[in-house]
Amino acid sequence: MNHLKALNITNSKGKQNKRFACLATFLMYLLLSACSDRATDINDQYQQRLATALDKPFPETAKLTNLKLAPISNNDESIQSQQLSIIQLAQLSHCKLNTLIAEHNSQLGKVATAAGQLAYQIQFIQLAPSCLDKLSPESKSYHAIKRELANKKQRLLKQFNHLLYKDPELKRTWQLTSYALDTNLAGLVETEIALQNLLTLKQQIIQQQYAQIDSKALYPLLSVLRQFNFNQALISAVRQQTYFNQSTSRYLASIELNELCNPLKNKRQAQIVSNVFKKYYLAQLQPYQAQLSGALERLMPLYQQLWLGTTINQPRLAALLEQNQPNNLLTAFKDSAKTHVTWWQTFYKTCEISPI
């Protein structure tokens, strides 16, 4: 009979645990729904509550700063454009290249964006061969067009790299922003497709598949990146969360666990500290970081293939992108979370407190 009572008690506790687990999961998602737009605030609250519970203030730390990129110049483009400005366009009246050069040499063409400059280079390369076929090989126009065609082919990849650092939608990818990601990661799929299309353009340039390039598709692609601003928001959030993880872990490493978990003392303080961890990190920040990690794992290969080969003069950016490096954006992020959780595992083991 006692055995049956014990079994009933066990079953009752099991049902209660299941209900508690469901409730905890529900609460976690409620908290997460309000997390991504104030992750910095939650990190601040987490640190402040830890400082209060441990009766030890957080040390002053330097603020996270923007990534400084070396300036990118493209001065030789203006020189080469002047070479074509002396061509007698009347001799090219039977070529579509005539209109393209005229538009580029106009006042509007002189203030073209990085995307506009790249599109012009591509269109020139695509139109030049048919124009050469209609010109006399002995003419000055023929030799000027042929020389410029060779120059533009040689420089096209450099022009593409120039786009990565000059176009506003791509340049700001590596700068901090207060714009927060939606908890549903709205824009991830669209951004991924846009970056894949941009990478396809780069590969077509490298493989000299000029006829296959759709230069007009460049503008809608950049429009998608501007619409969602996902790249900047993601990378900024990852850098900020890595920074908070690292600073919080350094603070906790200064805590003497043997004193906090002294078995001769009341464990009330340790329990309060545990509650802070569960309320802020476990219930809110950890799920948020899982979202960031998943999105970054999808986009990181695209970032590397697009930017990594252009970072000879960009050591700080290279450090974020290079694989198997401690400062790699994804590696540092995961390591910061792992280090933080490891401290808490040691805390629970030392204090003999259940994390549940």
mmCIF file of C-alpha atoms in Angstrom:
data_model
loop_
_atom_site.group_PDB
_atom_site.id
_atom_site.type_symbol
_atom_site.label_atom_id
_atom_site.label_comp_id
_atom_site.label_asym_id
_atom_site.label_seq_id
_atom_site.Cartn_x
_atom_site.Cartn_y
_atom_site.Cartn_z
ATOM 1 C CA MET A 1 0.000 0.000 0.000
ATOM 2 C CA ASN A 2 2.846 2.380 0.881
ATOM 3 C CA HIS A 3 4.406 1.464 -2.440
ATOM 4 C CA LEU A 4 1.238 2.558 -4.293
ATOM 5 C CA LYS A 5 1.142 5.830 -2.366
ATOM 6 C CA ALA A 6 4.748 6.499 -3.267
ATOM 7 C CA LEU A 7 3.994 5.726 -6.905
ATOM 8 C CA ASN A 8 1.047 8.124 -6.883
ATOM 9 C CA ILE A 9 3.175 10.845 -5.318
ATOM 10 C CA THR A 10 5.857 10.257 -7.956
ATOM 11 C CA ASN A 11 3.312 10.434 -10.786
ATOM 12 C CA SER A 12 1.836 13.594 -9.302
ATOM 13 C CA LYS A 13 5.264 15.218 -9.130
ATOM 14 C CA GLY A 14 5.954 14.124 -12.698
ATOM 15 C CA LYS A 15 2.789 15.838 -13.913
ATOM 16 C CA GLN A 16 3.671 18.958 -11.948
ATOM 17 C CA ASN A 17 7.147 18.983 -13.484
ATOM 18 C CA LYS A 18 5.665 18.670 -16.961
ATOM 19 C CA ARG A 19 3.249 21.519 -16.299
ATOM 20 C CA PHE A 20 6.094 23.606 -14.907
ATOM 21 C CA ALA A 21 8.228 22.840 -17.976
ATOM 22 C CA CYS A 22 5.400 23.896 -20.307
ATOM 23 C CA LEU A 23 4.840 27.062 -18.307
ATOM 24 C CA ALA A 24 8.548 27.841 -18.293
ATOM 25 C CA THR A 25 8.731 27.344 -22.064
ATOM 26 C CA PHE A 26 5.722 29.606 -22.574
ATOM 27 C CA LEU A 27 7.217 32.287 -20.364
ATOM 28 C CA MET A 28 10.510 32.003 -22.186
ATOM 29 C CA TYR A 29 8.872 32.748 -25.528
ATOM 30 C CA LEU A 30 6.944 35.655 -24.022
ATOM 31 C CA LEU A 31 10.169 37.088 -22.700
ATOM 32 C CA LEU A 32 11.975 36.429 -25.962
ATOM 33 C CA SER A 33 9.300 38.255 -27.927
ATOM 34 C CA ALA A 34 10.284 41.414 -26.071
ATOM 35 C CA CYS A 35 13.988 40.668 -26.018
ATOM 36 C CA SER A 36 15.478 41.427 -29.398
ATOM 37 C CA ASP A 37 14.425 45.068 -29.442
ATOM 38 C CA ARG A 38 16.067 45.717 -26.059
ATOM 39 C CA ALA A 39 18.858 43.164 -25.799
ATOM 40 C CA THR A 40 21.293 45.838 -24.671
ATOM 41 C CA ASP A 41 18.924 46.858 -21.880
ATOM 42 C CA ILE A 42 18.567 43.248 -20.742
ATOM 43 C CA ASN A 43 22.337 42.835 -20.675
ATOM 44 C CA ASP A 44 22.610 46.007 -18.604
ATOM 45 C CA GLN A 45 19.923 44.781 -16.206
ATOM 46 C CA TYR A 46 21.637 41.408 -15.956
ATOM 47 C CA GLN A 47 24.935 43.012 -14.969
ATOM 48 C CA GLN A 48 23.298 45.448 -12.552
ATOM 49 C CA ARG A 49 21.356 42.698 -10.780
ATOM 50 C CA LEU A 50 24.479 40.558 -10.493
ATOM 51 C CA ALA A 51 26.379 43.499 -9.020
ATOM 52 C CA THR A 52 23.600 44.077 -6.480
ATOM 53 C CA ALA A 53 23.285 40.391 -5.543
ATOM 54 C CA LEU A 54 27.047 39.946 -5.210
ATOM 55 C CA ASP A 55 27.525 43.338 -3.535
ATOM 56 C CA LYS A 56 30.351 44.157 -5.912
ATOM 57 C CA PRO A 57 30.105 46.880 -8.607
ATOM 58 C CA PHE A 58 31.014 46.219 -12.195
ATOM 59 C CA PRO A 59 34.295 47.867 -13.205
ATOM 60 C CA GLU A 60 34.222 50.634 -15.800
ATOM 61 C CA THR A 61 34.865 49.232 -19.264
ATOM 62 C CA ALA A 62 35.523 50.912 -22.589
ATOM 63 C CA LYS A 63 32.554 51.059 -24.920
ATOM 64 C CA LEU A 64 32.401 48.913 -28.020
ATOM 65 C CA THR A 65 33.597 50.975 -30.973
ATOM 66 C CA ASN A 66 32.978 50.967 -34.689
ATOM 67 C CA LEU A 67 35.236 48.976 -36.950
ATOM 68 C CA LYS A 68 37.689 51.351 -38.616
ATOM 69 C CA LEU A 69 38.176 50.533 -42.265
ATOM 70 C CA ALA A 70 40.977 51.894 -44.413
ATOM 71 C CA PRO A 71 39.791 54.343 -47.097
ATOM 72 C CA ILE A 72 39.343 52.841 -50.545
ATOM 73 C CA SER A 73 40.336 54.929 -53.575
ATOM 74 C CA ASN A 74 39.432 54.470 -57.203
ATOM 75 C CA ASN A 75 41.316 57.360 -58.744
ATOM 76 C CA ASP A 76 42.435 55.560 -61.898
ATOM 77 C CA GLU A 77 38.816 55.361 -63.062
ATOM 78 C CA SER A 78 38.674 59.113 -63.727
ATOM 79 C CA ILE A 79 41.894 58.944 -65.765
ATOM 80 C CA GLN A 80 40.596 56.145 -67.957
ATOM 81 C CA SER A 81 37.283 57.923 -68.454
ATOM 82 C CA GLN A 82 39.194 60.947 -69.769
ATOM 83 C CA GLN A 83 40.855 58.741 -72.345
ATOM 84 C CA LEU A 84 37.467 57.924 -73.786
ATOM 85 C CA SER A 85 36.230 61.498 -73.608
ATOM 86 C CA ILE A 86 38.386 62.439 -76.612
ATOM 87 C CA ILE A 87 36.784 59.789 -78.820
ATOM 88 C CA GLN A 88 34.687 61.256 -81.577
ATOM 89 C CA LEU A 89 31.286 59.850 -80.693
ATOM 90 C CA ALA A 90 30.087 60.548 -84.200
ATOM 91 C CA GLN A 91 32.224 57.664 -85.393
ATOM 92 C CA LEU A 92 30.334 55.395 -83.013
ATOM 93 C CA SER A 93 26.850 56.455 -84.044
ATOM 94 C CA HIS A 94 26.110 52.954 -85.286
ATOM 95 C CA CYS A 95 27.052 51.432 -81.893
ATOM 96 C CA LYS A 96 25.008 51.196 -78.717
ATOM 97 C CA LEU A 97 28.279 51.990 -77.004
ATOM 98 C CA ASN A 98 27.838 55.557 -78.278
ATOM 99 C CA THR A 99 24.885 56.218 -75.970
ATOM 100 C CA LEU A 100 26.548 54.488 -73.027
ATOM 101 C CA ILE A 101 29.715 56.597 -73.268
ATOM 102 C CA ALA A 102 27.737 59.803 -73.784
ATOM 103 C CA GLU A 103 25.665 59.158 -70.659
ATOM 104 C CA HIS A 104 28.750 58.287 -68.643
ATOM 105 C CA ASN A 105 30.549 61.460 -69.736
ATOM 106 C CA SER A 106 27.525 63.600 -68.870
ATOM 107 C CA GLN A 107 27.231 65.553 -65.640
ATOM 108 C CA LEU A 108 25.005 62.803 -64.226
ATOM 109 C CA GLY A 109 27.540 60.134 -65.076
ATOM 110 C CA LYS A 110 30.292 62.013 -63.262
ATOM 111 C CA VAL A 111 28.424 61.702 -59.954
ATOM 112 C CA ALA A 112 27.460 58.051 -60.430
ATOM 113 C CA THR A 113 27.387 55.846 -57.334
ATOM 114 C CA ALA A 114 29.709 52.900 -56.861
ATOM 115 C CA ALA A 115 26.916 50.661 -58.183
ATOM 116 C CA GLY A 116 26.453 52.930 -61.190
ATOM 117 C CA GLN A 117 30.165 52.866 -61.939
ATOM 118 C CA LEU A 118 30.267 49.077 -61.769
ATOM 119 C CA ALA A 119 27.197 48.792 -63.993
ATOM 120 C CA TYR A 120 28.840 51.097 -66.543
ATOM 121 C CA GLN A 121 32.011 49.002 -66.606
ATOM 122 C CA ILE A 122 30.009 45.819 -67.156
ATOM 123 C CA GLN A 123 27.840 47.327 -69.903
ATOM 124 C CA PHE A 124 30.919 48.717 -71.658
ATOM 125 C CA ILE A 125 32.524 45.265 -71.686
ATOM 126 C CA GLN A 126 29.308 43.738 -73.021
ATOM 127 C CA LEU A 127 28.767 46.315 -75.786
ATOM 128 C CA ALA A 128 32.352 46.911 -76.925
ATOM 129 C CA PRO A 129 32.902 43.686 -78.964
ATOM 130 C CA SER A 130 29.989 44.312 -81.347
ATOM 131 C CA CYS A 131 31.119 47.905 -81.787
ATOM 132 C CA LEU A 132 34.675 46.818 -82.615
ATOM 133 C CA ASP A 133 33.311 44.527 -85.298
ATOM 134 C CA LYS A 134 31.831 47.578 -87.056
ATOM 135 C CA LEU A 135 34.921 49.791 -86.793
ATOM 136 C CA SER A 136 37.974 49.827 -89.018
ATOM 137 C CA PRO A 137 40.929 48.205 -87.243
ATOM 138 C CA GLU A 138 43.061 51.137 -88.436
ATOM 139 C CA SER A 139 40.880 53.813 -86.852
ATOM 140 C CA LYS A 140 41.770 55.664 -83.670
ATOM 141 C CA SER A 141 38.338 54.846 -82.278
ATOM 142 C CA TYR A 142 38.971 51.124 -82.747
ATOM 143 C CA HIS A 143 42.259 51.215 -80.862
ATOM 144 C CA ALA A 144 40.831 53.413 -78.090
ATOM 145 C CA ILE A 145 37.853 51.116 -77.580
ATOM 146 C CA LYS A 146 40.015 47.987 -77.685
ATOM 147 C CA ARG A 147 42.482 49.440 -75.180
ATOM 148 C CA GLU A 148 39.692 50.545 -72.869
ATOM 149 C CA LEU A 149 37.972 47.160 -73.131
ATOM 150 C CA ALA A 150 41.153 45.413 -71.983
ATOM 151 C CA ASN A 151 41.572 47.910 -69.143
ATOM 152 C CA LYS A 152 38.022 47.454 -67.916
ATOM 153 C CA LYS A 153 38.239 43.674 -67.985
ATOM 154 C CA GLN A 154 41.452 43.837 -65.981
ATOM 155 C CA ARG A 155 39.960 46.224 -63.443
ATOM 156 C CA LEU A 156 36.440 44.848 -63.146
ATOM 157 C CA LEU A 157 37.081 42.762 -60.017
ATOM 158 C CA LYS A 158 38.727 45.782 -58.383
ATOM 159 C CA GLN A 159 35.653 47.813 -59.300
ATOM 160 C CA PHE A 160 33.459 45.164 -57.652
ATOM 161 C CA ASN A 161 35.585 45.297 -54.491
ATOM 162 C CA HIS A 162 35.274 49.073 -54.582
ATOM 163 C CA LEU A 163 31.503 48.596 -54.470
ATOM 164 C CA LEU A 164 31.774 46.550 -51.246
ATOM 165 C CA TYR A 165 33.415 49.453 -49.418
ATOM 166 C CA LYS A 166 31.769 52.438 -51.105
ATOM 167 C CA ASP A 167 28.125 51.510 -51.570
ATOM 168 C CA PRO A 168 26.180 52.628 -48.449
ATOM 169 C CA GLU A 169 24.190 49.381 -48.217
ATOM 170 C CA LEU A 170 27.370 47.295 -48.126
ATOM 171 C CA LYS A 171 29.781 49.641 -46.380
ATOM 172 C CA ARG A 172 27.637 49.980 -43.266
ATOM 173 C CA THR A 173 27.493 46.198 -42.868
ATOM 174 C CA TRP A 174 30.437 46.411 -40.472
ATOM 175 C CA GLN A 175 29.297 49.443 -38.467
ATOM 176 C CA LEU A 176 27.408 49.398 -35.176
ATOM 177 C CA THR A 177 23.719 50.271 -35.132
ATOM 178 C CA SER A 178 20.968 50.567 -32.539
ATOM 179 C CA TYR A 179 18.538 48.988 -35.004
ATOM 180 C CA ALA A 180 17.374 45.663 -33.520
ATOM 181 C CA LEU A 181 16.584 42.428 -35.296
ATOM 182 C CA ASP A 182 13.018 41.195 -35.343
ATOM 183 C CA THR A 183 12.577 38.056 -33.226
ATOM 184 C CA ASN A 184 11.330 36.256 -36.338
ATOM 185 C CA LEU A 185 14.532 37.298 -38.119
ATOM 186 C CA ALA A 186 12.492 39.064 -40.800
ATOM 187 C CA GLY A 187 14.709 39.712 -43.801
ATOM 188 C CA LEU A 188 17.114 36.814 -43.267
ATOM 189 C CA VAL A 189 15.964 34.857 -46.313
ATOM 190 C CA GLU A 190 15.790 37.941 -48.533
ATOM 191 C CA THR A 191 19.220 39.092 -47.399
ATOM 192 C CA GLU A 192 20.704 35.651 -47.947
ATOM 193 C CA ILE A 193 19.359 35.543 -51.522
ATOM 194 C CA ALA A 194 20.643 39.068 -52.220
ATOM 195 C CA LEU A 195 24.134 38.163 -50.968
ATOM 196 C CA GLN A 196 24.101 34.941 -53.001
ATOM 197 C CA ASN A 197 23.240 36.962 -56.117
ATOM 198 C CA LEU A 198 26.019 39.408 -55.309
ATOM 199 C CA LEU A 199 28.432 36.495 -54.943
ATOM 200 C CA THR A 200 27.257 35.101 -58.289
ATOM 201 C CA LEU A 201 28.129 38.454 -59.866
ATOM 202 C CA LYS A 202 31.597 38.305 -58.319
ATOM 203 C CA GLN A 203 32.137 34.755 -59.586
ATOM 204 C CA GLN A 204 30.998 35.720 -63.086
ATOM 205 C CA ILE A 205 33.560 38.528 -63.082
ATOM 206 C CA ILE A 206 36.342 36.202 -61.909
ATOM 207 C CA GLN A 207 35.407 33.600 -64.531
ATOM 208 C CA GLN A 208 35.058 36.309 -67.208
ATOM 209 C CA GLN A 209 31.467 35.302 -67.965
ATOM 210 C CA TYR A 210 30.605 38.842 -68.984
ATOM 211 C CA ALA A 211 27.695 37.985 -71.260
ATOM 212 C CA GLN A 212 25.860 36.296 -68.387
ATOM 213 C CA ILE A 213 26.010 39.304 -66.052
ATOM 214 C CA ASP A 214 22.785 41.218 -65.527
ATOM 215 C CA SER A 215 24.037 44.626 -64.428
ATOM 216 C CA LYS A 216 20.485 45.978 -64.015
ATOM 217 C CA ALA A 217 19.812 43.363 -61.299
ATOM 218 C CA LEU A 218 22.383 45.070 -59.093
ATOM 219 C CA TYR A 219 20.058 47.896 -58.053
ATOM 220 C CA PRO A 220 17.123 45.712 -56.843
ATOM 221 C CA LEU A 221 19.654 43.600 -54.965
ATOM 222 C CA LEU A 222 20.989 46.627 -53.103
ATOM 223 C CA SER A 223 17.429 47.821 -52.519
ATOM 224 C CA VAL A 224 16.640 44.579 -50.667
ATOM 225 C CA LEU A 225 19.680 45.031 -48.437
ATOM 226 C CA ARG A 226 18.618 48.597 -47.712
ATOM 227 C CA GLN A 227 15.009 47.585 -46.991
ATOM 228 C CA PHE A 228 15.847 45.073 -44.266
ATOM 229 C CA ASN A 229 19.238 46.351 -43.031
ATOM 230 C CA PHE A 230 19.732 42.796 -41.798
ATOM 231 C CA ASN A 231 23.495 42.475 -42.244
ATOM 232 C CA GLN A 232 24.345 45.503 -40.150
ATOM 233 C CA ALA A 233 21.791 44.633 -37.475
ATOM 234 C CA LEU A 234 23.024 41.039 -37.211
ATOM 235 C CA ILE A 235 26.743 41.770 -37.083
ATOM 236 C CA SER A 236 26.217 44.666 -34.685
ATOM 237 C CA ALA A 237 24.098 42.471 -32.379
ATOM 238 C CA VAL A 238 26.669 39.655 -32.452
ATOM 239 C CA ARG A 239 29.528 42.023 -31.638
ATOM 240 C CA GLN A 240 27.545 43.638 -28.815
ATOM 241 C CA GLN A 241 26.464 40.319 -27.319
ATOM 242 C CA THR A 242 30.006 38.958 -27.519
ATOM 243 C CA TYR A 243 31.201 42.085 -25.731
ATOM 244 C CA PHE A 244 28.600 41.695 -22.963
ATOM 245 C CA ASN A 245 29.344 37.993 -22.524
ATOM 246 C CA GLN A 246 33.053 38.654 -22.212
ATOM 247 C CA SER A 247 32.735 41.598 -19.810
ATOM 248 C CA THR A 248 30.219 39.734 -17.623
ATOM 249 C CA SER A 249 32.404 36.621 -17.542
ATOM 250 C CA ARG A 250 35.453 38.670 -16.530
ATOM 251 C CA TYR A 251 33.441 40.154 -13.698
ATOM 252 C CA LEU A 252 32.216 36.755 -12.497
ATOM 253 C CA ALA A 253 35.745 35.334 -12.668
ATOM 254 C CA SER A 254 36.696 37.837 -9.942
ATOM 255 C CA ILE A 255 34.101 36.366 -7.577
ATOM 256 C CA GLU A 256 35.474 34.019 -4.898
ATOM 257 C CA LEU A 257 33.184 31.003 -5.176
ATOM 258 C CA ASN A 258 34.472 29.321 -2.025
ATOM 259 C CA GLU A 259 33.348 32.372 -0.082
ATOM 260 C CA LEU A 260 30.021 32.705 -1.881
ATOM 261 C CA CYS A 261 29.305 28.995 -1.548
ATOM 262 C CA ASN A 262 30.686 28.533 1.959
ATOM 263 C CA PRO A 263 28.719 25.551 3.356
ATOM 264 C CA LEU A 264 28.734 27.131 6.811
ATOM 265 C CA LYS A 265 26.889 30.180 5.504
ATOM 266 C CA ASN A 266 23.289 30.625 4.515
ATOM 267 C CA LYS A 267 22.917 29.929 0.799
ATOM 268 C CA ARG A 268 20.420 32.735 0.378
ATOM 269 C CA GLN A 269 22.882 34.996 -1.456
ATOM 270 C CA ALA A 270 23.916 32.212 -3.805
ATOM 271 C CA GLN A 271 20.263 31.440 -4.500
ATOM 272 C CA ILE A 272 19.554 35.080 -5.365
ATOM 273 C CA VAL A 273 22.524 35.080 -7.741
ATOM 274 C CA SER A 274 21.177 31.906 -9.315
ATOM 275 C CA ASN A 275 17.763 33.526 -9.798
ATOM 276 C CA VAL A 276 19.370 36.471 -11.595
ATOM 277 C CA PHE A 277 21.101 34.077 -13.982
ATOM 278 C CA LYS A 278 17.903 32.163 -14.710
ATOM 279 C CA LYS A 279 15.739 35.259 -15.151
ATOM 280 C CA TYR A 280 18.010 37.246 -17.424
ATOM 281 C CA TYR A 281 20.508 34.964 -19.114
ATOM 282 C CA LEU A 282 18.878 31.561 -19.221
ATOM 283 C CA ALA A 283 15.348 32.715 -20.031
ATOM 284 C CA GLN A 284 16.083 35.688 -22.263
ATOM 285 C CA LEU A 285 19.638 36.154 -23.485
ATOM 286 C CA GLN A 286 20.491 32.536 -24.248
ATOM 287 C CA PRO A 287 17.537 32.010 -26.654
ATOM 288 C CA TYR A 288 18.319 35.379 -28.251
ATOM 289 C CA GLN A 289 21.947 34.356 -28.759
ATOM 290 C CA ALA A 290 20.832 31.076 -30.310
ATOM 291 C CA GLN A 291 18.889 33.075 -32.897
ATOM 292 C CA LEU A 292 21.887 35.267 -33.655
ATOM 293 C CA SER A 293 24.180 32.262 -33.942
ATOM 294 C CA GLY A 294 21.844 30.465 -36.345
ATOM 295 C CA ALA A 295 21.533 33.494 -38.617
ATOM 296 C CA LEU A 296 25.287 34.168 -38.585
ATOM 297 C CA GLU A 297 26.096 30.539 -39.421
ATOM 298 C CA ARG A 298 23.973 30.910 -42.574
ATOM 299 C CA LEU A 299 25.438 34.214 -43.707
ATOM 300 C CA MET A 300 29.062 33.906 -42.568
ATOM 301 C CA PRO A 301 30.190 31.864 -45.626
ATOM 302 C CA LEU A 302 28.753 34.576 -47.890
ATOM 303 C CA TYR A 303 30.502 37.344 -45.944
ATOM 304 C CA GLN A 304 33.776 35.460 -46.232
ATOM 305 C CA GLN A 305 33.488 34.805 -49.962
ATOM 306 C CA LEU A 306 32.515 38.387 -50.692
ATOM 307 C CA TRP A 307 34.856 40.353 -48.423
ATOM 308 C CA LEU A 308 37.713 38.140 -47.265
ATOM 309 C CA GLY A 309 39.737 38.425 -50.481
ATOM 310 C CA THR A 310 39.548 42.216 -50.265
ATOM 311 C CA THR A 311 40.989 42.644 -46.774
ATOM 312 C CA ILE A 312 44.714 42.993 -47.491
ATOM 313 C CA ASN A 313 44.601 46.538 -46.119
ATOM 314 C CA GLN A 314 41.751 45.824 -43.696
ATOM 315 C CA PRO A 315 43.318 43.813 -40.823
ATOM 316 C CA ARG A 316 40.444 44.377 -38.382
ATOM 317 C CA LEU A 317 37.861 43.173 -40.870
ATOM 318 C CA ALA A 318 40.063 40.235 -41.843
ATOM 319 C CA ALA A 319 40.252 39.215 -38.168
ATOM 320 C CA LEU A 320 36.451 39.023 -38.024
ATOM 321 C CA LEU A 321 36.209 36.880 -41.130
ATOM 322 C CA GLU A 322 39.240 34.586 -41.229
ATOM 323 C CA GLN A 323 38.405 30.997 -40.360
ATOM 324 C CA ASN A 324 39.966 29.309 -37.314
ATOM 325 C CA GLN A 325 40.989 32.637 -35.787
ATOM 326 C CA PRO A 326 40.043 33.523 -32.176
ATOM 327 C CA ASN A 327 38.604 36.891 -33.263
ATOM 328 C CA ASN A 328 36.484 35.337 -35.985
ATOM 329 C CA LEU A 329 33.016 36.809 -35.537
ATOM 330 C CA LEU A 330 31.230 33.476 -35.095
ATOM 331 C CA THR A 331 34.031 31.773 -33.162
ATOM 332 C CA ALA A 332 34.397 34.619 -30.668
ATOM 333 C CA PHE A 333 30.631 34.775 -30.193
ATOM 334 C CA LYS A 334 30.298 31.056 -29.441
ATOM 335 C CA ASP A 335 33.385 31.036 -27.228
ATOM 336 C CA SER A 336 32.065 33.970 -25.194
ATOM 337 C CA ALA A 337 28.785 32.144 -24.551
ATOM 338 C CA LYS A 338 30.582 28.898 -23.713
ATOM 339 C CA THR A 339 32.930 30.615 -21.262
ATOM 340 C CA HIS A 340 30.010 32.336 -19.585
ATOM 341 C CA VAL A 341 27.958 29.160 -19.171
ATOM 342 C CA THR A 342 31.029 27.258 -17.931
ATOM 343 C CA TRP A 343 31.375 29.682 -15.018
ATOM 344 C CA TRP A 344 27.776 29.065 -14.046
ATOM 345 C CA GLN A 345 28.244 25.308 -14.238
ATOM 346 C CA THR A 346 31.132 25.656 -11.806
ATOM 347 C CA PHE A 347 28.997 27.899 -9.602
ATOM 348 C CA TYR A 348 26.172 25.350 -9.343
ATOM 349 C CA LYS A 349 28.586 22.525 -8.690
ATOM 350 C CA THR A 350 30.474 24.443 -6.003
ATOM 351 C CA CYS A 351 27.374 25.818 -4.295
ATOM 352 C CA GLU A 352 25.477 22.550 -4.668
ATOM 353 C CA ILE A 353 22.420 24.396 -5.970
ATOM 354 C CA SER A 354 20.142 22.991 -8.621
ATOM 355 C CA PRO A 355 19.964 25.176 -11.778
ATOM 356 C CA ILE A 356 16.349 24.106 -12.299
#
